[in-house]
Coordinates of C-alpha atoms in Angstrom, one line a residue:
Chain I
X1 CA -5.6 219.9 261.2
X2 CA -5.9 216.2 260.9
X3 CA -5.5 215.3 257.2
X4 CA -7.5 211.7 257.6
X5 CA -10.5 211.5 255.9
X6 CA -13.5 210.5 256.8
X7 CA -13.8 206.5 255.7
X8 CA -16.5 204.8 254.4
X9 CA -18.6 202.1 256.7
X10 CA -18.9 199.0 254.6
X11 CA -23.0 198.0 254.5
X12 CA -22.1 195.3 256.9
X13 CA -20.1 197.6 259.3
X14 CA -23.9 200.1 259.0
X15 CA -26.2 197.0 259.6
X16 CA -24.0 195.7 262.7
X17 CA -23.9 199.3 263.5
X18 CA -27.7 199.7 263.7
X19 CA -28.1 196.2 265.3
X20 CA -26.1 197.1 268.3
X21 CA -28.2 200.4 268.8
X22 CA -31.6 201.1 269.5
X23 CA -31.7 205.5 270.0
X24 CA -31.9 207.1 266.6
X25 CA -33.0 210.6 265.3
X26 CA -35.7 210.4 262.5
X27 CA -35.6 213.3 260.0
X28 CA -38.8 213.9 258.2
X29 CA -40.7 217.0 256.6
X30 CA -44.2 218.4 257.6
X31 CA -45.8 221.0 256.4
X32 CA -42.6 222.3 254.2
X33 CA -40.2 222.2 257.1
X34 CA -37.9 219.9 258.5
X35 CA -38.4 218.3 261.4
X36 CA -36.2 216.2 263.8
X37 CA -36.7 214.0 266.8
X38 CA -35.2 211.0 268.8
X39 CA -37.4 207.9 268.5
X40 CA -36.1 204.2 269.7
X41 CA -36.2 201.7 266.5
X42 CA -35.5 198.1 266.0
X43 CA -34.0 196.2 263.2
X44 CA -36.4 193.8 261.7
X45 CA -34.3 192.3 258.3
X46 CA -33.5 195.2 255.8
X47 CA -36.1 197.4 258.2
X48 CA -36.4 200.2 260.7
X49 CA -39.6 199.6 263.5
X50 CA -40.6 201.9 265.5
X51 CA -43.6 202.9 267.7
X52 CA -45.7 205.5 267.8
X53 CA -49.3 206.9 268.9
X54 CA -52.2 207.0 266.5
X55 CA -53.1 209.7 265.6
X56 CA -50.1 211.0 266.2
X57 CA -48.4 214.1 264.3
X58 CA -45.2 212.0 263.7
X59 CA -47.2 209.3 262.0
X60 CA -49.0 211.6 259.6
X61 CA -46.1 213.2 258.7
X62 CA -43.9 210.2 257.9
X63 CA -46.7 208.2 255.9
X64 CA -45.0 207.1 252.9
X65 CA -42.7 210.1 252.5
X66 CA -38.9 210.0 252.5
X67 CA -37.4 209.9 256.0
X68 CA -33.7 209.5 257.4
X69 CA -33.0 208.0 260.7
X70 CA -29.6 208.6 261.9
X71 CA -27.6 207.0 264.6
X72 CA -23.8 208.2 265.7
X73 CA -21.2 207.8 268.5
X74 CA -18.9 210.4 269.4
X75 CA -15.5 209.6 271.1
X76 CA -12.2 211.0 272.1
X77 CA -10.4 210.1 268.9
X78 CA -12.9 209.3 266.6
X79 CA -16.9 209.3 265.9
X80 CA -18.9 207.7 263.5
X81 CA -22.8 208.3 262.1
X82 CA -24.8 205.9 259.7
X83 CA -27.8 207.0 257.8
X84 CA -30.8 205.1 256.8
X85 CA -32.8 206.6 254.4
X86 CA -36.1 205.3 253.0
X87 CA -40.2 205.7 253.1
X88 CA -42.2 204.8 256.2
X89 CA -45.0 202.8 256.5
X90 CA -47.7 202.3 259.2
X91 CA -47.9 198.2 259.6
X92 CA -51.3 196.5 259.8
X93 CA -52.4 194.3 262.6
X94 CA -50.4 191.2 261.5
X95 CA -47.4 192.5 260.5
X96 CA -47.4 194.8 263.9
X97 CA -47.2 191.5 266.2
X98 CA -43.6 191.3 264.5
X99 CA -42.3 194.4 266.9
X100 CA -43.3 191.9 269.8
X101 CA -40.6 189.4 267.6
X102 CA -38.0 192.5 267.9
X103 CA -36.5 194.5 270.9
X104 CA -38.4 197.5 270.2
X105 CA -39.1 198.8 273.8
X106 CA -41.1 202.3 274.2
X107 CA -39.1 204.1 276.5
X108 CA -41.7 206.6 277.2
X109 CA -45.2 207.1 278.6
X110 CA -48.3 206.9 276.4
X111 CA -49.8 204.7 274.2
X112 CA -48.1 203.9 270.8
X113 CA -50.5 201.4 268.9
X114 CA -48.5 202.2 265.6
X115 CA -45.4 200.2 264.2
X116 CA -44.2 202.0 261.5
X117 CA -41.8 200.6 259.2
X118 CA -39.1 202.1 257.6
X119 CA -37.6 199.4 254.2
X120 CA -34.0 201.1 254.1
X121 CA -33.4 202.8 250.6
X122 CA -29.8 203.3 251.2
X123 CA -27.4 202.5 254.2
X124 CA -24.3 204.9 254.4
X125 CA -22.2 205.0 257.2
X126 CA -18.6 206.8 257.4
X127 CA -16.1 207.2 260.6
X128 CA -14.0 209.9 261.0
X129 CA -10.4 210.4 262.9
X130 CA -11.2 213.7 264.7
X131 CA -8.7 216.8 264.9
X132 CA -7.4 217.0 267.9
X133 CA -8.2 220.9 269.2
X134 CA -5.3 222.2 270.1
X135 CA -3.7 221.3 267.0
X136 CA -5.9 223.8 264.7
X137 CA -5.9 226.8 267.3
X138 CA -5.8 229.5 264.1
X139 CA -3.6 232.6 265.5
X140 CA -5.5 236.1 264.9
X141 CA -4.3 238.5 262.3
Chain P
X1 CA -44.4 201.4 281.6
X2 CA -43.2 204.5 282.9
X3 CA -45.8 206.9 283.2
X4 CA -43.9 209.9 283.2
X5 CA -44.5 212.3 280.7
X6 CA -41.6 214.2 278.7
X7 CA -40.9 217.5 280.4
X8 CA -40.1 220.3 278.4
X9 CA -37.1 222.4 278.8
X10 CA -37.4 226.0 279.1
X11 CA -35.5 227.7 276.3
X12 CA -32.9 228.5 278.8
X13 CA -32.3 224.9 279.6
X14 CA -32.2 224.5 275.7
X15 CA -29.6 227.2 275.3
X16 CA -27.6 226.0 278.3
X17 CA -27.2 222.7 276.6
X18 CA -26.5 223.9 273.3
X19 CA -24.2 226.1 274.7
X20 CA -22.7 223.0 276.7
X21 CA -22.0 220.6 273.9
X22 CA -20.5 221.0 269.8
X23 CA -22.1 218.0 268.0
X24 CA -24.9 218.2 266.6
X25 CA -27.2 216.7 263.4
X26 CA -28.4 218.8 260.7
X27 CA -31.6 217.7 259.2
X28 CA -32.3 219.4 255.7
X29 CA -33.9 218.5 252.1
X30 CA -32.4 218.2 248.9
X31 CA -34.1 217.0 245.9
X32 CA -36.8 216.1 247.6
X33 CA -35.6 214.4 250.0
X34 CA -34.9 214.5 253.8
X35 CA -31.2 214.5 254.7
X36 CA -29.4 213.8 258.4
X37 CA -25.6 214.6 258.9
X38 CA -23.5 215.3 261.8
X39 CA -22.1 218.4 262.5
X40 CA -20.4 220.3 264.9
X41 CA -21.6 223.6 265.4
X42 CA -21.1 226.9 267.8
X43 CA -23.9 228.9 269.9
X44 CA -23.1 232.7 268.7
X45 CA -25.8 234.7 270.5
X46 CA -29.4 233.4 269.0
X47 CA -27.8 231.9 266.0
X48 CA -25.7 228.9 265.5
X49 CA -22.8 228.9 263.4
X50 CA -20.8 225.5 261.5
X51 CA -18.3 225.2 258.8
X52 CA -18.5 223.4 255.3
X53 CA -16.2 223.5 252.1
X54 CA -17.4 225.9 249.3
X55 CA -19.2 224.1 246.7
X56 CA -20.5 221.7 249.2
X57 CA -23.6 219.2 248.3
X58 CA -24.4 220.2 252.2
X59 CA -24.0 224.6 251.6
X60 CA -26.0 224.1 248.6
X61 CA -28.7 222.2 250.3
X62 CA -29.2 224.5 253.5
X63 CA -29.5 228.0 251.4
X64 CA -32.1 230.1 252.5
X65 CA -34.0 226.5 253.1
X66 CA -35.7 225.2 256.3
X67 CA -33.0 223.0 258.8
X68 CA -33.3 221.6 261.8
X69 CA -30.4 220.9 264.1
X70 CA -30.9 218.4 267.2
X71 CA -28.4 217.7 270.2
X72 CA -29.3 215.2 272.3
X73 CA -28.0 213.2 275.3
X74 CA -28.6 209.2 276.7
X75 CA -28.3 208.2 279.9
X76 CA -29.3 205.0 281.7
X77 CA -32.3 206.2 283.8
X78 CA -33.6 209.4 281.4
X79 CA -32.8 211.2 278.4
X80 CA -33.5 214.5 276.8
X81 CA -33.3 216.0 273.3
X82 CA -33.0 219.6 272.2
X83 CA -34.2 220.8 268.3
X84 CA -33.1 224.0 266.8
X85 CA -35.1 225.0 263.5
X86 CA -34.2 228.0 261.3
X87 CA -33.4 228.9 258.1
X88 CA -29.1 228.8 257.0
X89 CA -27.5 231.5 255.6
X90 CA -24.1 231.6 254.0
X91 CA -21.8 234.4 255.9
X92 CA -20.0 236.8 254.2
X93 CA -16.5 237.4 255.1
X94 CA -16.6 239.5 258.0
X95 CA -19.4 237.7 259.6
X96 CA -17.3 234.5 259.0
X97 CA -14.7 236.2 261.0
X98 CA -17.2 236.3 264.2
X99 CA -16.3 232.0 263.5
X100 CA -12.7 232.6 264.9
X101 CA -14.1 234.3 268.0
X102 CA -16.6 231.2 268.9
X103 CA -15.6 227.4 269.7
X104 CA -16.2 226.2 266.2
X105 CA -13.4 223.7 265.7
X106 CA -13.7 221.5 262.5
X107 CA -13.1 218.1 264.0
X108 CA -12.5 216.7 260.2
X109 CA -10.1 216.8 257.3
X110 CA -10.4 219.3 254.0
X111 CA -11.2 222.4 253.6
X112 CA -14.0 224.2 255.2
X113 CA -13.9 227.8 254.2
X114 CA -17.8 228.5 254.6
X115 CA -19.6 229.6 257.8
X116 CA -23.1 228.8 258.2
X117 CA -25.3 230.9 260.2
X118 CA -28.7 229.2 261.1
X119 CA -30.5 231.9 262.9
X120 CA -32.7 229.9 265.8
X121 CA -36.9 230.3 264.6
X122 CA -37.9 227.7 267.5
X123 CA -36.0 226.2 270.2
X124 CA -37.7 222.9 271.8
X125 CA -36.7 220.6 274.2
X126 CA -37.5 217.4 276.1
X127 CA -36.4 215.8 278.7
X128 CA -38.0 212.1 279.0
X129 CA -37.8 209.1 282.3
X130 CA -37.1 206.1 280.0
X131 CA -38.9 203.1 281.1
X132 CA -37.3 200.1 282.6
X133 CA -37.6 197.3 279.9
X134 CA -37.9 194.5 282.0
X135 CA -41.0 196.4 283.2
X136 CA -42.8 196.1 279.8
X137 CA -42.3 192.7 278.8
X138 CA -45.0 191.8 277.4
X139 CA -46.2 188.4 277.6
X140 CA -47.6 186.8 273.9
X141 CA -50.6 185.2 273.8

């Protein structure tokens, strides 16, 4: 068993973190279940854009209700995940042409006329030393 | 833009995948809110099983409530995403045995007495063609 603990990402460490990736997962609820799916985003300041149809079932269901996007990387020896949670909110006109400021590239087909925007709430990020398998085989009784 | 539409996986392709990998995120509410946290996780028959120390903020959260667990996997030309939603339920000690017979490693530190069954309602999966950015640069006006 590997006795480190998991350490706490400092808000700069989550921000940089967030910066340098653009493939998320955004949690949300709908309909009194809980819903997950990869979207791309782009940091805009102390904000989450990303695209998405009108119209679209994702768009209804995040208006203005708490949502968590979470990115991660997995390695040999370690892995880390940060968390933005916050509200989302579908930009007007105006404030939209600010996702043509940002790298916030649709990777998929179809049109997606809505930039939502997602002001982070709170940023936690935390890395953790992983336990190397063979070291916690558990021999059967 | 690409034009090509997600695919969707068959559930076997969902189960293959799930079966292949071990890390996972666990979307969930608490207070209201919508939660994200990485796991890893084992595939024992239609149900997938994880760890998590008793008294956790996370065991609390997942009791008898509606999660959703997502794997997902990046590459440079496509990507796809599986989703797993269910309900969690805490195993009791014999069941929790059935976690020594699966893959289900704790990768982290502490102790993690609890199994968690989340017993698969819907499996969905995509499989998208990302786009090539330099294709959809858009020029400003």
């Amino acid at each position: 068993m590997n006795d480190t603990p998991p350490r706490t990402m400092s808000a700069g460490e989550c921000w940089q973190a967030l910066r340098e990736h653009e493939f998320g997962r955004l949690a949300y609820r709908l309909l009194g279940d809980v819903h997950i799916t990869p979207i791309n985003y782009a940091v805009d300041g102390d904000a989450l854009l990303f695209r998405t149809a009108q119209g679209n079932k994702l768009l209804s269901a995040v208006m203005h209700e708490p949502v968590a996007l979470e990115i991660d990387e997995l390695g040999s020896e370690d892995a880390w995940s940060v968390v933005v949670r916050g509200r989302a909110e579908v930009l007007g006109e105006t404030d939209a042409q600010r996702a043509e400021q940002v790298p916030l590239r649709p990777w998929v087909a179809g049109d997606k006329d809505s930039v939502v925007r997602i002001v982070a709430v709170e940023v936690t990020g935390r890395r953790f030393r992983l336990s190397k398998p063979w070291e916690h085989i558990v021999p059967t009784s």
